[in-house]
Backbone as CSV, one residue per row, in Angstrom:
resi,resn,N_x,N_y,N_z,CA_x,CA_y,CA_z,C_x,C_y,C_z
1,UNK,-65.389,89.184,55.912,-64.350,89.447,56.912,-63.065,88.704,56.617
2,UNK,-63.024,87.950,55.530,-61.799,87.310,55.100,-61.481,85.992,55.774
3,UNK,-62.421,85.464,56.575,-62.121,84.238,57.325,-62.825,83.011,56.770
4,UNK,-63.433,83.130,55.567,-64.123,81.978,54.980,-63.788,81.880,53.488
5,UNK,-62.515,81.740,53.134,-62.159,81.746,51.709,-62.765,80.586,50.939
6,UNK,-62.848,79.405,51.563,-63.433,78.263,50.867,-64.898,78.466,50.557
7,UNK,-65.647,78.933,51.551,-67.074,79.188,51.347,-67.292,80.297,50.335
8,UNK,-66.444,81.329,50.386,-66.572,82.438,49.438,-66.397,81.953,48.007
9,UNK,-65.388,81.132,47.755,-65.154,80.650,46.384,-66.300,79.748,45.924
10,UNK,-66.851,78.954,46.828,-67.997,78.119,46.453,-69.186,78.996,46.065
11,UNK,-69.418,80.069,46.822,-70.497,80.991,46.479,-70.259,81.627,45.121
12,UNK,-69.037,82.070,44.876,-68.732,82.721,43.598,-68.904,81.751,42.427
13,UNK,-68.590,80.484,42.642,-68.819,79.490,41.595,-70.312,79.346,41.301
14,UNK,-71.131,79.375,42.356,-72.571,79.260,42.142,-73.138,80.502,41.471
15,UNK,-72.541,81.661,41.714,-72.949,82.891,41.025,-72.558,82.824,39.558
16,UNK,-71.346,82.356,39.279,-70.888,82.244,37.893,-71.723,81.250,37.098
17,UNK,-72.333,80.282,37.782,-73.126,79.256,37.105,-74.546,79.714,36.792
18,UNK,-74.906,80.934,37.167,-76.269,81.409,36.938,-76.548,81.589,35.445
19,UNK,-77.773,81.251,35.062,-78.178,81.360,33.663,-78.383,82.816,33.265
20,UNK,-78.270,83.088,31.962,-78.533,84.428,31.465,-77.282,85.282,31.441
21,UNK,-77.482,86.588,31.236,-76.353,87.503,31.164,-75.567,87.487,32.471
22,UNK,-74.237,87.542,32.390,-73.435,87.529,33.614,-73.660,88.789,34.441
23,UNK,-73.593,88.637,35.740,-73.772,89.765,36.652,-72.426,90.420,36.940
24,UNK,-72.472,91.701,37.293,-71.281,92.347,37.830,-71.145,91.898,39.279
25,UNK,-69.995,91.364,39.623,-69.818,90.772,40.949,-68.719,91.520,41.687
26,UNK,-69.020,91.937,42.912,-68.028,92.611,43.753,-68.007,91.929,45.109
27,UNK,-66.813,91.690,45.625,-66.627,91.146,46.970,-66.060,92.263,47.830
28,UNK,-66.718,92.494,48.952,-66.331,93.592,49.841,-65.560,93.038,51.026
29,UNK,-64.350,93.532,51.228,-63.541,93.150,52.384,-63.540,94.278,53.398
30,UNK,-63.912,93.969,54.620,-64.029,95.005,55.652,-62.837,94.927,56.614
31,UNK,-61.848,95.752,56.365,-60.670,95.781,57.223,-59.758,94.585,57.059
32,UNK,-59.878,93.875,55.932,-59.046,92.696,55.695,-58.570,92.700,54.247
33,UNK,-57.514,91.950,53.982,-57.079,91.724,52.615,-57.856,90.539,52.068
34,UNK,-58.437,90.716,50.908,-59.222,89.646,50.311,-58.316,88.601,49.666
35,UNK,-58.761,87.350,49.629,-57.986,86.315,48.932,-58.072,86.530,47.430
36,UNK,-57.289,85.780,46.687,-57.385,85.851,45.235,-58.784,85.502,44.772
37,UNK,-59.289,86.275,43.816,-60.659,86.082,43.349,-60.666,85.645,41.889
38,UNK,-61.704,84.963,41.458,-61.793,84.519,40.071,-61.781,85.707,39.101
39,UNK,-61.410,85.431,37.880,-61.400,86.464,36.847,-62.787,87.064,36.695
40,UNK,-62.852,88.392,36.597,-64.123,89.081,36.421,-64.807,89.470,37.707
41,UNK,-64.298,88.983,38.853,-64.860,89.348,40.157,-64.034,90.501,40.719
42,UNK,-64.684,91.569,41.081,-64.002,92.768,41.551,-63.876,92.756,43.071
43,UNK,-62.763,93.271,43.554,-62.501,93.344,44.990,-62.552,94.799,45.439
44,UNK,-63.255,95.044,46.525,-63.257,96.354,47.174,-62.822,96.138,48.615
45,UNK,-61.658,96.651,48.959,-61.118,96.468,50.302,-61.225,97.768,51.078
46,UNK,-61.937,97.712,52.193,-62.107,98.873,53.054,-61.053,98.846,54.161
47,UNK,-60.561,99.991,54.584,-59.511,99.995,55.615,-59.999,99.574,56.993
48,UNK,-61.321,99.597,57.220,-61.860,99.210,58.524,-63.210,98.541,58.340
49,UNK,-63.659,97.883,59.401,-64.965,97.237,59.391,-66.037,98.280,59.675
50,UNK,-66.855,98.580,58.686,-67.913,99.578,58.833,-69.226,98.967,59.305
51,UNK,-69.240,97.671,59.566,-70.472,97.012,59.934,-71.260,96.597,58.708
52,UNK,-72.333,95.850,58.932,-73.115,95.326,57.815,-73.715,96.443,56.961
53,UNK,-74.455,97.390,57.545,-75.057,98.416,56.684,-74.037,99.339,56.045
54,UNK,-72.997,99.726,56.790,-71.981,100.595,56.220,-71.243,99.927,55.076
55,UNK,-70.941,98.634,55.219,-70.283,97.907,54.141,-71.163,97.787,52.916
56,UNK,-72.442,97.476,53.125,-73.361,97.394,51.987,-73.417,98.714,51.232
57,UNK,-73.440,99.806,51.985,-73.492,101.112,51.328,-72.290,101.332,50.425
58,UNK,-71.122,100.909,50.863,-69.921,101.084,50.041,-69.975,100.187,48.804
59,UNK,-70.509,98.978,48.960,-70.662,98.107,47.800,-71.620,98.690,46.777
60,UNK,-72.728,99.276,47.255,-73.686,99.913,46.352,-73.044,101.120,45.656
61,UNK,-72.242,101.876,46.393,-71.541,103.015,45.788,-70.680,102.553,44.615
62,UNK,-69.979,101.441,44.813,-69.104,100.934,43.750,-69.938,100.545,42.533
63,UNK,-71.045,99.828,42.754,-71.893,99.402,41.646,-72.524,100.594,40.939
64,UNK,-72.929,101.609,41.701,-73.513,102.794,41.093,-72.478,103.503,40.217
65,UNK,-71.231,103.566,40.672,-70.179,104.206,39.886,-69.879,103.432,38.606
66,UNK,-70.000,102.101,38.667,-69.790,101.280,37.479,-70.875,101.523,36.438
67,UNK,-72.092,101.788,36.888,-73.203,102.052,35.980,-73.818,100.779,35.422
68,UNK,-75.024,100.912,34.892,-75.696,99.801,34.245,-76.250,98.750,35.187
69,UNK,-76.389,99.078,36.467,-76.903,98.112,37.442,-78.314,98.526,37.831
70,UNK,-79.288,97.689,37.522,-80.685,97.968,37.865,-81.108,97.311,39.166
71,UNK,-80.522,96.154,39.475,-80.887,95.395,40.672,-79.610,94.957,41.380
72,UNK,-79.586,95.154,42.698,-78.447,94.742,43.517,-78.837,93.488,44.286
73,UNK,-78.075,92.409,44.136,-78.280,91.182,44.893,-77.185,91.095,45.950
74,UNK,-77.585,90.930,47.206,-76.636,90.861,48.310,-76.708,89.467,48.927
75,UNK,-75.535,88.813,49.027,-75.467,87.439,49.524,-74.380,87.323,50.581
76,UNK,-74.671,86.581,51.662,-73.646,86.280,52.663,-72.525,85.460,52.031
77,UNK,-71.296,85.702,52.485,-70.158,85.045,51.847,-70.063,83.555,52.154
78,UNK,-70.814,83.072,53.148,-70.807,81.633,53.416,-72.088,80.962,52.926
79,UNK,-72.798,81.653,52.028,-73.978,81.065,51.413,-73.638,80.396,50.098
80,UNK,-74.651,79.795,49.467,-74.467,79.107,48.192,-75.807,79.086,47.468
81,UNK,-75.791,79.368,46.171,-77.007,79.310,45.366,-77.121,77.909,44.766
82,UNK,-78.038,77.064,45.260,-78.118,75.689,44.764,-78.765,75.576,43.394
83,UNK,-79.499,76.593,42.958,-80.155,76.561,41.651,-79.455,77.516,40.698
84,UNK,-79.416,77.142,39.418,-78.742,77.978,38.424,-79.669,79.002,37.783
85,UNK,-80.954,78.971,38.126,-81.899,79.910,37.524,-82.329,81.008,38.488
86,UNK,-81.623,81.167,39.603,-82.040,82.143,40.623,-82.021,83.563,40.081
87,UNK,-80.937,83.960,39.429,-80.860,85.327,38.906,-81.887,85.540,37.792
88,UNK,-82.146,84.507,37.015,-83.185,84.593,35.983,-84.539,84.875,36.626
89,UNK,-84.851,84.197,37.708,-86.117,84.415,38.398,-86.179,85.811,39.018
90,UNK,-85.053,86.286,39.517,-85.006,87.648,40.067,-85.298,88.671,38.973
91,UNK,-84.655,88.494,37.823,-84.906,89.430,36.709,-86.372,89.399,36.286
92,UNK,-86.935,88.213,36.208,-88.346,88.083,35.838,-89.250,88.793,36.836
93,UNK,-88.956,88.634,38.120,-89.801,89.230,39.159,-89.828,90.745,39.054
94,UNK,-88.670,91.345,38.883,-88.622,92.804,38.807,-89.193,93.324,37.489
95,UNK,-89.019,92.579,36.424,-89.571,92.994,35.131,-91.096,92.937,35.128
96,UNK,-91.661,91.976,35.854,-93.103,91.764,35.826,-93.864,92.733,36.721
97,UNK,-93.195,93.344,37.683,-93.875,94.194,38.662,-93.066,95.464,38.887
98,UNK,-93.537,96.579,38.345,-92.788,97.832,38.431,-92.784,98.411,39.842
99,UNK,-93.675,97.925,40.736,-93.704,98.420,42.109,-92.921,97.528,43.066
100,UNK,-92.349,96.449,42.547,-91.559,95.553,43.378,-90.220,96.209,43.682
101,UNK,-89.960,96.442,44.963,-88.723,97.104,45.352,-87.667,96.178,45.899
102,UNK,-88.099,95.162,46.665,-87.162,94.249,47.333,-87.700,92.828,47.243
103,UNK,-86.806,91.881,46.999,-87.147,90.456,47.013,-86.284,89.773,48.066
104,UNK,-86.940,89.068,48.978,-86.250,88.336,50.030,-86.183,86.863,49.653
105,UNK,-84.983,86.277,49.698,-84.792,84.869,49.373,-85.199,83.989,50.562
106,UNK,-85.381,82.701,50.287,-85.565,81.704,51.346,-84.200,81.123,51.699
107,UNK,-83.858,81.160,52.974,-82.579,80.628,53.449,-82.809,79.247,54.041
108,UNK,-82.031,78.280,53.583,-82.138,76.913,54.104,-80.775,76.488,54.652
109,UNK,-80.810,75.578,55.630,-79.565,75.084,56.202,-79.087,73.835,55.468
110,UNK,-78.110,73.157,56.036,-77.515,71.992,55.385,-78.531,70.869,55.175
111,UNK,-79.593,70.849,55.973,-80.611,69.805,55.861,-81.815,70.264,55.040
112,UNK,-81.723,71.463,54.472,-82.825,71.980,53.671,-83.935,72.615,54.480
113,UNK,-83.684,72.883,55.763,-84.693,73.457,56.640,-84.506,74.967,56.760
114,UNK,-85.607,75.667,56.968,-85.584,77.112,57.140,-85.906,77.458,58.585
115,UNK,-85.011,78.201,59.242,-85.232,78.597,60.633,-86.400,79.581,60.728
116,UNK,-87.063,79.588,61.884,-88.193,80.492,62.093,-87.796,81.942,61.854
117,UNK,-86.593,82.328,62.308,-86.186,83.724,62.176,-85.902,84.120,60.726
118,UNK,-85.854,83.147,59.834,-85.601,83.430,58.427,-86.875,83.503,57.584
119,UNK,-88.021,83.450,58.241,-89.289,83.648,57.536,-89.830,85.015,57.950
120,UNK,-89.844,86.004,57.059,-90.196,87.377,57.460,-91.694,87.613,57.587
121,UNK,-92.346,86.723,58.364,-93.768,86.860,58.658,-93.992,86.518,60.120
122,UNK,-94.999,87.114,60.747,-95.336,86.752,62.112,-95.704,85.272,62.188
123,UNK,-95.206,84.616,63.218,-95.501,83.208,63.387,-94.647,82.296,62.528
124,UNK,-93.799,82.879,61.668,-92.926,82.089,60.796,-93.713,81.004,60.065
125,UNK,-94.875,81.389,59.529,-95.722,80.426,58.841,-95.017,79.864,57.615
126,UNK,-95.529,78.777,57.105,-94.982,77.959,56.018,-93.875,78.631,55.198
127,UNK,-92.603,78.243,55.398,-91.504,78.856,54.644,-91.570,78.596,53.144
128,UNK,-92.391,77.632,52.719,-92.514,77.335,51.295,-93.586,78.192,50.610
129,UNK,-94.221,79.067,51.371,-95.254,79.942,50.800,-94.673,81.321,50.528
130,UNK,-94.728,81.745,49.267,-94.297,83.090,48.895,-95.409,84.081,49.199
131,UNK,-95.035,85.324,49.528,-96.051,86.327,49.819,-95.424,87.709,49.863
132,UNK,-96.291,88.726,49.878,-95.844,90.081,50.145,-95.603,90.201,51.643
133,UNK,-94.515,90.883,52.035,-94.126,90.972,53.440,-93.734,92.408,53.772
134,UNK,-93.325,92.630,55.022,-92.990,93.983,55.468,-91.516,94.166,55.799
135,UNK,-90.705,93.110,55.650,-89.267,93.229,55.843,-88.592,92.147,55.013
136,UNK,-87.274,92.028,55.114,-86.567,91.051,54.286,-85.332,90.559,55.008
137,UNK,-84.732,89.510,54.463,-83.585,88.859,55.086,-82.278,89.473,54.602
138,UNK,-81.428,89.836,55.551,-80.193,90.516,55.181,-79.223,89.666,54.398
139,UNK,-79.174,88.358,54.685,-78.161,87.517,54.069,-78.413,87.136,52.639
140,UNK,-79.637,87.383,52.135,-79.969,86.986,50.765,-81.181,87.781,50.300
141,UNK,-80.929,88.814,49.520,-82.026,89.625,49.007,-81.588,90.383,47.766
142,UNK,-82.564,90.921,47.060,-82.315,91.728,45.871,-83.108,93.017,45.994
143,UNK,-82.477,94.142,45.644,-83.114,95.457,45.750,-82.986,96.185,44.410
144,UNK,-84.081,96.776,43.981,-84.030,97.623,42.797,-83.192,98.862,43.122
145,UNK,-82.235,99.182,42.274,-81.333,100.303,42.541,-82.094,101.615,42.701
146,UNK,-83.188,101.779,41.968,-83.945,103.024,42.065,-84.588,103.187,43.443
147,UNK,-84.840,102.085,44.147,-85.364,102.181,45.509,-84.307,102.776,46.429
148,UNK,-83.075,102.291,46.306,-81.976,102.844,47.110,-81.798,104.318,46.799
149,UNK,-81.870,104.681,45.524,-81.735,106.084,45.137,-82.830,106.932,45.782
150,UNK,-84.025,106.373,45.911,-85.153,107.139,46.436,-85.159,107.230,47.951
151,UNK,-84.953,106.118,48.641,-85.122,106.129,50.098,-83.809,106.292,50.849
152,UNK,-82.671,106.166,50.171,-81.389,106.374,50.819,-80.705,105.078,51.224
153,UNK,-79.529,105.225,51.802,-78.684,104.095,52.157,-79.233,103.328,53.360
154,UNK,-78.587,102.183,53.621,-78.823,101.485,54.876,-78.274,102.353,56.019
155,UNK,-78.858,102.262,57.216,-78.422,103.117,58.332,-77.087,102.659,58.915
156,UNK,-76.006,103.270,58.476,-74.671,102.843,58.883,-74.464,102.829,60.399
157,UNK,-75.027,103.787,61.184,-74.801,103.738,62.637,-75.320,102.478,63.315
158,UNK,-76.263,101.757,62.682,-76.768,100.524,63.291,-75.658,99.484,63.431
159,UNK,-74.725,99.446,62.515,-73.578,98.533,62.466,-73.995,97.078,62.280
160,UNK,-74.897,96.589,63.105,-75.348,95.193,63.013,-76.755,95.110,63.596
161,UNK,-77.665,94.474,62.862,-79.017,94.148,63.324,-80.039,95.226,62.989
162,UNK,-81.118,94.776,62.363,-82.327,95.560,62.079,-82.159,96.636,61.010
163,UNK,-81.005,96.655,60.354,-80.852,97.642,59.273,-81.784,97.341,58.100
164,UNK,-82.104,96.047,57.888,-83.025,95.698,56.809,-84.441,96.202,57.106
165,UNK,-84.876,96.077,58.358,-86.206,96.566,58.704,-86.290,98.079,58.563
166,UNK,-85.236,98.773,58.961,-85.194,100.225,58.784,-85.370,100.593,57.314
167,UNK,-84.635,99.915,56.440,-84.729,100.174,54.999,-86.118,99.788,54.490
168,UNK,-86.628,98.644,54.943,-87.932,98.161,54.476,-89.042,99.143,54.822
169,UNK,-89.028,99.673,56.036,-90.080,100.609,56.431,-90.051,101.867,55.575
170,UNK,-88.865,102.337,55.242,-88.771,103.524,54.375,-89.289,103.220,52.979
171,UNK,-88.963,102.028,52.469,-89.435,101.655,51.132,-90.953,101.493,51.111
172,UNK,-91.511,100.865,52.138,-92.962,100.703,52.210,-93.661,102.054,52.278
173,UNK,-93.059,102.990,52.983,-93.709,104.282,53.205,-93.836,105.114,51.932
174,UNK,-93.011,104.814,50.922,-93.136,105.527,49.652,-93.770,104.650,48.577
175,UNK,-94.351,103.518,48.986,-95.190,102.751,48.075,-94.596,101.524,47.434
176,UNK,-93.334,101.159,47.761,-92.737,99.975,47.162,-93.267,98.708,47.819
177,UNK,-93.210,97.598,47.095,-93.593,96.296,47.615,-92.354,95.481,47.958
178,UNK,-92.485,94.619,48.967,-91.430,93.683,49.365,-92.016,92.281,49.301
179,UNK,-91.350,91.384,48.580,-91.856,90.022,48.417,-90.874,89.012,48.991
180,UNK,-91.422,88.017,49.681,-90.654,86.835,50.086,-90.917,85.754,49.052
181,UNK,-89.822,85.241,48.434,-89.956,84.244,47.382,-89.333,82.931,47.842
182,UNK,-90.176,81.911,47.992,-89.706,80.615,48.469,-88.864,79.881,47.431
183,UNK,-89.023,80.261,46.146,-88.276,79.563,45.093,-86.892,80.161,44.864
184,UNK,-86.567,81.244,45.527,-85.227,81.832,45.454,-84.489,81.408,46.715
185,UNK,-83.546,80.485,46.565,-82.976,79.796,47.723,-81.493,80.118,47.871
186,UNK,-81.108,80.404,49.096,-79.692,80.471,49.464,-79.448,79.423,50.536
187,UNK,-78.518,78.506,50.273,-78.139,77.532,51.295,-77.084,78.162,52.199
188,UNK,-77.310,78.078,53.498,-76.457,78.781,54.463,-76.317,77.918,55.708
189,UNK,-75.128,77.800,56.278,-74.965,76.976,57.482,-75.872,77.457,58.611
190,UNK,-76.370,76.515,59.381,-77.189,76.867,60.541,-76.317,77.570,61.577
191,UNK,-76.743,78.737,62.028,-75.957,79.525,62.975,-76.868,80.076,64.069
192,UNK,-76.250,80.481,65.149,-76.950,81.141,66.248,-76.552,82.615,66.227
193,UNK,-77.502,83.540,66.030,-77.120,84.953,65.966,-76.479,85.458,67.241
194,UNK,-76.763,84.819,68.375,-76.191,85.254,69.643,-74.703,84.920,69.749
195,UNK,-74.137,84.292,68.711,-72.709,83.990,68.741,-71.875,85.261,68.701
196,UNK,-72.440,86.356,68.171,-71.714,87.621,68.118,-71.714,88.265,69.506
197,UNK,-70.553,88.758,69.936,-70.424,89.311,71.279,-71.342,90.503,71.515
198,UNK,-71.637,91.249,70.467,-72.448,92.460,70.620,-73.915,92.236,70.272
199,UNK,-74.324,90.986,70.082,-75.673,90.698,69.591,-76.755,91.319,70.463
200,UNK,-76.738,91.040,71.755,-77.828,91.504,72.623,-77.860,93.027,72.725
201,UNK,-76.701,93.644,72.861,-76.682,95.108,73.005,-77.158,95.800,71.737
202,UNK,-76.659,95.370,70.590,-77.003,96.064,69.356,-78.429,95.793,68.913
203,UNK,-78.929,94.571,69.127,-80.318,94.321,68.742,-81.266,95.170,69.572
204,UNK,-80.983,95.333,70.870,-81.842,96.159,71.727,-81.717,97.634,71.362
205,UNK,-80.497,98.121,71.237,-80.313,99.546,70.892,-80.975,99.887,69.573
206,UNK,-80.773,99.018,68.570,-81.282,99.325,67.239,-82.801,99.226,67.166
207,UNK,-83.422,98.386,67.997,-84.884,98.361,68.061,-85.412,99.725,68.517
208,UNK,-84.754,100.297,69.522,-85.186,101.609,70.009,-84.970,102.662,68.926
209,UNK,-83.817,102.646,68.300,-83.546,103.614,67.224,-84.557,103.461,66.095
210,UNK,-84.876,102.231,65.741,-85.834,101.970,64.673,-87.174,102.628,64.987
211,UNK,-87.647,102.437,66.211,-88.925,103.026,66.609,-88.853,104.541,66.631
212,UNK,-87.784,105.091,67.187,-87.657,106.543,67.292,-87.520,107.200,65.925
213,UNK,-86.918,106.495,64.980,-86.730,107.057,63.636,-88.014,107.038,62.803
214,UNK,-88.841,105.983,62.954,-89.853,105.751,61.927,-91.298,105.627,62.391
215,UNK,-91.558,105.443,63.658,-92.938,105.226,64.080,-93.618,106.525,64.503
216,UNK,-94.921,106.651,64.230,-95.682,107.743,64.831,-95.490,107.705,66.348
217,UNK,-95.426,108.855,66.978,-95.004,108.935,68.372,-95.845,108.069,69.295
218,UNK,-97.139,107.926,69.030,-97.986,107.143,69.938,-97.688,105.650,69.850
219,UNK,-97.060,105.208,68.753,-96.765,103.788,68.594,-95.407,103.392,69.174
220,UNK,-94.546,104.372,69.439,-93.196,104.053,69.912,-93.231,103.247,71.203
221,UNK,-93.933,103.692,72.259,-93.926,102.878,73.492,-94.602,101.517,73.333
222,UNK,-95.610,101.431,72.473,-96.282,100.153,72.255,-95.326,99.163,71.601
223,UNK,-94.628,99.623,70.581,-93.667,98.775,69.869,-92.560,98.303,70.808
224,UNK,-92.003,99.232,71.589,-90.896,98.873,72.469,-91.360,97.971,73.607
225,UNK,-92.575,98.163,74.084,-93.098,97.283,75.137,-93.277,95.861,74.623
226,UNK,-93.771,95.718,73.389,-93.980,94.376,72.844,-92.653,93.671,72.626
227,UNK,-91.644,94.408,72.174,-90.348,93.774,71.953,-89.628,93.468,73.262
228,UNK,-89.855,94.300,74.272,-89.287,93.998,75.589,-89.881,92.702,76.141
229,UNK,-91.201,92.570,76.038,-91.860,91.353,76.509,-91.356,90.135,75.751
230,UNK,-91.177,90.284,74.439,-90.696,89.172,73.620,-89.280,88.767,74.032
231,UNK,-88.418,89.784,74.249,-87.028,89.504,74.609,-86.950,88.784,75.951
232,UNK,-87.731,89.209,76.925,-87.715,88.578,78.246,-88.284,87.161,78.174
233,UNK,-89.340,86.985,77.362,-89.965,85.665,77.246,-89.007,84.626,76.665
234,UNK,-88.051,85.063,75.882,-87.085,84.128,75.301,-86.034,83.678,76.313
235,UNK,-86.023,84.288,77.486,-85.148,83.895,78.597,-83.676,83.823,78.181
236,UNK,-83.098,84.965,77.802,-81.679,84.970,77.453,-80.823,84.714,78.691
237,UNK,-79.570,84.318,78.513,-78.692,84.148,79.676,-78.539,85.482,80.406
238,UNK,-78.165,85.407,81.677,-78.099,86.613,82.495,-77.179,87.660,81.874
239,UNK,-76.010,87.245,81.362,-75.095,88.204,80.735,-75.736,88.827,79.505
240,UNK,-76.475,88.015,78.739,-77.164,88.541,77.565,-78.257,89.514,77.951
241,UNK,-78.996,89.218,79.027,-80.063,90.121,79.472,-79.488,91.451,79.926
242,UNK,-78.367,91.402,80.638,-77.726,92.654,81.058,-77.289,93.481,79.854
243,UNK,-76.715,92.809,78.860,-76.302,93.527,77.648,-77.509,94.094,76.921
244,UNK,-78.609,93.323,76.907,-79.833,93.794,76.249,-80.359,95.043,76.933
245,UNK,-80.415,95.040,78.250,-80.903,96.209,79.001,-79.995,97.412,78.752
246,UNK,-78.679,97.187,78.740,-77.746,98.287,78.476,-77.970,98.856,77.081
247,UNK,-78.178,97.976,76.094,-78.424,98.448,74.740,-79.734,99.194,74.617
248,UNK,-80.767,98.711,75.310,-82.075,99.371,75.275,-81.957,100.806,75.770
249,UNK,-81.326,101.003,76.925,-81.231,102.352,77.472,-80.224,103.212,76.704
250,UNK,-79.260,102.579,76.053,-78.388,103.331,75.144,-79.208,103.921,74.003
251,UNK,-80.127,103.114,73.470,-80.994,103.608,72.405,-81.927,104.703,72.864
252,UNK,-82.404,104.598,74.117,-83.318,105.615,74.659,-82.615,106.958,74.809
253,UNK,-81.383,106.952,75.323,-80.732,108.227,75.634,-79.946,108.808,74.459
254,UNK,-79.732,108.018,73.402,-79.011,108.540,72.237,-79.944,108.571,71.039
255,UNK,-79.598,109.406,70.082,-80.432,109.537,68.889,-79.718,108.955,67.681
256,UNK,-80.510,108.629,66.676,-79.973,108.146,65.404,-80.786,108.816,64.300
257,UNK,-80.545,110.108,64.075,-81.364,110.852,63.103,-81.131,110.350,61.684
258,UNK,-82.017,110.722,60.737,-83.147,111.631,60.930,-84.395,110.899,61.392
259,UNK,-85.310,111.648,62.028,-86.618,111.095,62.379,-87.593,111.424,61.254
260,UNK,-88.119,110.366,60.644,-89.099,110.520,59.571,-90.213,109.517,59.807
261,UNK,-91.176,109.867,60.651,-92.241,108.909,60.986,-93.046,108.515,59.763
262,UNK,-93.356,107.223,59.672,-94.135,106.728,58.544,-95.562,107.257,58.617
263,UNK,-96.209,107.258,57.466,-97.594,107.710,57.404,-98.518,106.656,57.999
264,UNK,-99.676,107.114,58.471,-100.632,106.180,59.050,-101.151,105.197,58.014
265,UNK,-101.205,105.604,56.774,-101.655,104.642,55.764,-100.633,103.531,55.573
266,UNK,-99.345,103.813,55.859,-98.336,102.750,55.831,-98.535,101.802,57.007
267,UNK,-98.872,102.355,58.176,-99.189,101.516,59.336,-100.348,100.578,58.990
268,UNK,-101.382,101.110,58.358,-102.537,100.306,57.990,-102.155,99.258,56.938
269,UNK,-101.331,99.644,55.994,-100.892,98.686,54.972,-100.117,97.532,55.598
270,UNK,-99.217,97.849,56.528,-98.465,96.794,57.198,-99.393,95.900,58.024
271,UNK,-100.409,96.494,58.607,-101.380,95.716,59.371,-102.124,94.745,58.463
272,UNK,-102.521,95.221,57.298,-103.217,94.350,56.346,-102.317,93.235,55.846
273,UNK,-101.016,93.485,55.803,-100.064,92.458,55.368,-99.728,91.484,56.494
274,UNK,-100.293,91.713,57.676,-100.130,90.751,58.746,-99.089,91.087,59.791
275,UNK,-98.437,92.266,59.655,-97.439,92.628,60.667,-97.523,94.126,60.970
276,UNK,-98.466,94.539,61.818,-98.519,95.950,62.209,-97.248,96.330,62.937
277,UNK,-96.784,97.581,62.782,-95.506,97.962,63.398,-95.628,98.234,64.891
278,UNK,-96.270,97.330,65.591,-96.291,97.342,67.057,-95.910,95.963,67.591
279,UNK,-95.588,95.028,66.662,-95.262,93.649,67.032,-93.910,93.281,66.434
């Protein structure tokens, strides 16, 4: 968004310091003029803010047009890669497993701690344990380009929140694997997601859209009931709860096509991985 030039340059320095062949690097500006960028870093300036998924789609379009890109790594502009072998490990992971579609990084704060919401497993169990998972972290992940070609773009209408889960469910449904890797680290300032004015409305609306787009019809009410209970149990402020309820019913009365319910064997696979799509 153009408001963190210092953090952006620090991130780009950590990318340039990665071992192995240099990566093609593009910085996406959403409705803003980008600051001066280091040599070899490409700038793509969009005339408006398309949201997180819409912006990612435009960045992928640029990389696809450039050609020669097998894996797309997406990093928040206020993050930093503390290790110089991260891209090397990413290349190794995808080379070793032809069914690996997405790799989720471990996000740590200034004190080296990982927030519960940054561990893509139920219960946020040991962040230092790598495993196969059913979703991934938006601020730091790598995707095989052929997966995007097969399952399609991120859902641009979501604008913010749950677009990664939407993409993950589609990838799982056609047989790709998603791995959480504790040794792939992005350092990122500790933040509260509720700082965004639209957080409660969009998270609620997009949960409903996610269920309506991808779940077998009998699972839709179960999934939404469990998330409603979870949202209420967290005791959001009254203004946040009102926004959440408004977003929930916005999702109920509006559609976000296409509807492509996952197969039951995908439901079973997610259950075996520890996160059935009803929780």
